[in-house]
């Protein structure tokens, strides 16, 4: 994918998988909502979460964002994460609206705020250092793409 294509891809509504490095050096993978804005990737998490502890110890992270349906495409972002301790104004709301829409996003934020008040939240900001992409749609012939779209509506045994 070109830079414009992968940036547009990151602007889509997909769940990322965040990889951090655990305390024994093992990879720790976590699905997470994100917001791609101005070349950076923003995520919210609990201040005492495993993700936050791992980033405090070692800021190297990888994010994988993929299409869940064939023909598959993905963007993998390698970089370093920084943490913002205070809530960035409106970020939580923007992320919730992105995934749930305006009405459900507002309800989610209202409900989540009660849980968040129980513990502090932080913002993880990923500063991309390298981006890798995969796009198998260009290799899939038109008849194959049409079949894959039709298959979404057909019984699984076909």
mmCIF file with all atom_site columns, C-alpha atoms in Angstrom, residues 39-102:
data_model
loop_
_atom_site.group_PDB
_atom_site.id
_atom_site.type_symbol
_atom_site.label_atom_id
_atom_site.label_alt_id
_atom_site.label_comp_id
_atom_site.label_asym_id
_atom_site.label_entity_id
_atom_site.label_seq_id
_atom_site.pdbx_PDB_ins_code
_atom_site.Cartn_x
_atom_site.Cartn_y
_atom_site.Cartn_z
_atom_site.occupancy
_atom_site.B_iso_or_equiv
_atom_site.pdbx_formal_charge
_atom_site.auth_seq_id
_atom_site.auth_comp_id
_atom_site.auth_asym_id
_atom_site.auth_atom_id
_atom_site.pdbx_PDB_model_num
ATOM 1  C CA . UNK A 1 39  ? 0.567   10.651  12.101 1.00 0.00 ? 39  UNK A CA 1
ATOM 2  C CA . UNK A 1 40  ? 0.231   9.249   15.641 1.00 0.00 ? 40  UNK A CA 1
ATOM 3  C CA . UNK A 1 41  ? -1.864  6.405   17.085 1.00 0.00 ? 41  UNK A CA 1
ATOM 4  C CA . UNK A 1 42  ? -3.785  7.160   20.302 1.00 0.00 ? 42  UNK A CA 1
ATOM 5  C CA . UNK A 1 43  ? -5.250  4.586   22.718 1.00 0.00 ? 43  UNK A CA 1
ATOM 6  C CA . UNK A 1 44  ? -6.785  4.823   26.193 1.00 0.00 ? 44  UNK A CA 1
ATOM 7  C CA . UNK A 1 45  ? -6.120  2.296   28.942 1.00 0.00 ? 45  UNK A CA 1
ATOM 8  C CA . UNK A 1 46  ? -6.031  1.984   32.704 1.00 0.00 ? 46  UNK A CA 1
ATOM 9  C CA . UNK A 1 47  ? -2.991  3.495   34.404 1.00 0.00 ? 47  UNK A CA 1
ATOM 10 C CA . UNK A 1 48  ? -2.405  0.221   36.261 1.00 0.00 ? 48  UNK A CA 1
ATOM 11 C CA . UNK A 1 49  ? -3.034  -2.055  33.260 1.00 0.00 ? 49  UNK A CA 1
ATOM 12 C CA . UNK A 1 50  ? -0.490  -4.590  32.045 1.00 0.00 ? 50  UNK A CA 1
ATOM 13 C CA . UNK A 1 51  ? -0.146  -2.554  28.824 1.00 0.00 ? 51  UNK A CA 1
ATOM 14 C CA . UNK A 1 52  ? 0.767   0.577   30.758 1.00 0.00 ? 52  UNK A CA 1
ATOM 15 C CA . UNK A 1 53  ? 3.248   -1.271  32.995 1.00 0.00 ? 53  UNK A CA 1
ATOM 16 C CA . UNK A 1 54  ? 4.909   -2.830  29.958 1.00 0.00 ? 54  UNK A CA 1
ATOM 17 C CA . UNK A 1 55  ? 5.215   0.521   28.155 1.00 0.00 ? 55  UNK A CA 1
ATOM 18 C CA . UNK A 1 56  ? 6.678   2.169   31.273 1.00 0.00 ? 56  UNK A CA 1
ATOM 19 C CA . UNK A 1 57  ? 9.361   -0.515  31.367 1.00 0.00 ? 57  UNK A CA 1
ATOM 20 C CA . UNK A 1 58  ? 9.991   -0.748  27.592 1.00 0.00 ? 58  UNK A CA 1
ATOM 21 C CA . UNK A 1 59  ? 8.305   1.688   25.180 1.00 0.00 ? 59  UNK A CA 1
ATOM 22 C CA . UNK A 1 60  ? 8.806   -0.496  22.082 1.00 0.00 ? 60  UNK A CA 1
ATOM 23 C CA . UNK A 1 61  ? 5.417   -1.561  20.694 1.00 0.00 ? 61  UNK A CA 1
ATOM 24 C CA . UNK A 1 62  ? 3.873   -2.989  17.562 1.00 0.00 ? 62  UNK A CA 1
ATOM 25 C CA . UNK A 1 63  ? 0.298   -2.512  16.367 1.00 0.00 ? 63  UNK A CA 1
ATOM 26 C CA . UNK A 1 64  ? -1.358  -4.776  13.815 1.00 0.00 ? 64  UNK A CA 1
ATOM 27 C CA . UNK A 1 65  ? -4.573  -3.603  12.201 1.00 0.00 ? 65  UNK A CA 1
ATOM 28 C CA . UNK A 1 66  ? -6.220  -5.966  9.716  1.00 0.00 ? 66  UNK A CA 1
ATOM 29 C CA . UNK A 1 67  ? -9.266  -6.526  7.589  1.00 0.00 ? 67  UNK A CA 1
ATOM 30 C CA . UNK A 1 68  ? -11.210 -9.438  9.037  1.00 0.00 ? 68  UNK A CA 1
ATOM 31 C CA . UNK A 1 69  ? -12.599 -10.541 5.666  1.00 0.00 ? 69  UNK A CA 1
ATOM 32 C CA . UNK A 1 70  ? -10.841 -11.798 2.561  1.00 0.00 ? 70  UNK A CA 1
ATOM 33 C CA . UNK A 1 71  ? -9.128  -10.611 0.507  1.00 0.00 ? 71  UNK A CA 1
ATOM 34 C CA . UNK A 1 72  ? -7.019  -9.664  3.485  1.00 0.00 ? 72  UNK A CA 1
ATOM 35 C CA . UNK A 1 73  ? -5.169  -6.408  4.067  1.00 0.00 ? 73  UNK A CA 1
ATOM 36 C CA . UNK A 1 74  ? -3.182  -5.280  7.071  1.00 0.00 ? 74  UNK A CA 1
ATOM 37 C CA . UNK A 1 75  ? -1.003  -2.476  8.388  1.00 0.00 ? 75  UNK A CA 1
ATOM 38 C CA . UNK A 1 76  ? 1.641   -3.179  11.029 1.00 0.00 ? 76  UNK A CA 1
ATOM 39 C CA . UNK A 1 77  ? 3.077   -0.174  12.859 1.00 0.00 ? 77  UNK A CA 1
ATOM 40 C CA . UNK A 1 78  ? 6.372   -0.536  14.731 1.00 0.00 ? 78  UNK A CA 1
ATOM 41 C CA . UNK A 1 79  ? 7.332   2.273   17.061 1.00 0.00 ? 79  UNK A CA 1
ATOM 42 C CA . UNK A 1 80  ? 7.656   3.593   20.562 1.00 0.00 ? 80  UNK A CA 1
ATOM 43 C CA . UNK A 1 81  ? 4.822   4.549   22.860 1.00 0.00 ? 81  UNK A CA 1
ATOM 44 C CA . UNK A 1 82  ? 4.738   7.492   25.198 1.00 0.00 ? 82  UNK A CA 1
ATOM 45 C CA . UNK A 1 83  ? 2.183   8.017   27.953 1.00 0.00 ? 83  UNK A CA 1
ATOM 46 C CA . UNK A 1 84  ? 0.081   11.039  28.760 1.00 0.00 ? 84  UNK A CA 1
ATOM 47 C CA . UNK A 1 85  ? -1.067  10.806  32.359 1.00 0.00 ? 85  UNK A CA 1
ATOM 48 C CA . UNK A 1 86  ? -3.861  13.370  32.201 1.00 0.00 ? 86  UNK A CA 1
ATOM 49 C CA . UNK A 1 87  ? -6.829  12.793  29.930 1.00 0.00 ? 87  UNK A CA 1
ATOM 50 C CA . UNK A 1 88  ? -6.499  14.469  26.558 1.00 0.00 ? 88  UNK A CA 1
ATOM 51 C CA . UNK A 1 89  ? -9.659  16.512  26.151 1.00 0.00 ? 89  UNK A CA 1
ATOM 52 C CA . UNK A 1 90  ? -12.272 14.645  24.116 1.00 0.00 ? 90  UNK A CA 1
ATOM 53 C CA . UNK A 1 91  ? -10.055 11.727  23.096 1.00 0.00 ? 91  UNK A CA 1
ATOM 54 C CA . UNK A 1 92  ? -12.096 9.041   24.874 1.00 0.00 ? 92  UNK A CA 1
ATOM 55 C CA . UNK A 1 93  ? -15.282 10.418  23.337 1.00 0.00 ? 93  UNK A CA 1
ATOM 56 C CA . UNK A 1 94  ? -13.729 10.574  19.863 1.00 0.00 ? 94  UNK A CA 1
ATOM 57 C CA . UNK A 1 95  ? -12.595 6.952   20.069 1.00 0.00 ? 95  UNK A CA 1
ATOM 58 C CA . UNK A 1 96  ? -15.991 5.755   21.325 1.00 0.00 ? 96  UNK A CA 1
ATOM 59 C CA . UNK A 1 97  ? -17.827 7.690   18.567 1.00 0.00 ? 97  UNK A CA 1
ATOM 60 C CA . UNK A 1 98  ? -15.483 6.230   15.972 1.00 0.00 ? 98  UNK A CA 1
ATOM 61 C CA . UNK A 1 99  ? -16.364 2.656   16.911 1.00 0.00 ? 99  UNK A CA 1
ATOM 62 C CA . UNK A 1 100 ? -19.956 2.984   18.104 1.00 0.00 ? 100 UNK A CA 1
ATOM 63 C CA . UNK A 1 101 ? -21.384 6.073   16.404 1.00 0.00 ? 101 UNK A CA 1
ATOM 64 C CA . UNK A 1 102 ? -22.562 9.293   18.037 1.00 0.00 ? 102 UNK A CA 1
#
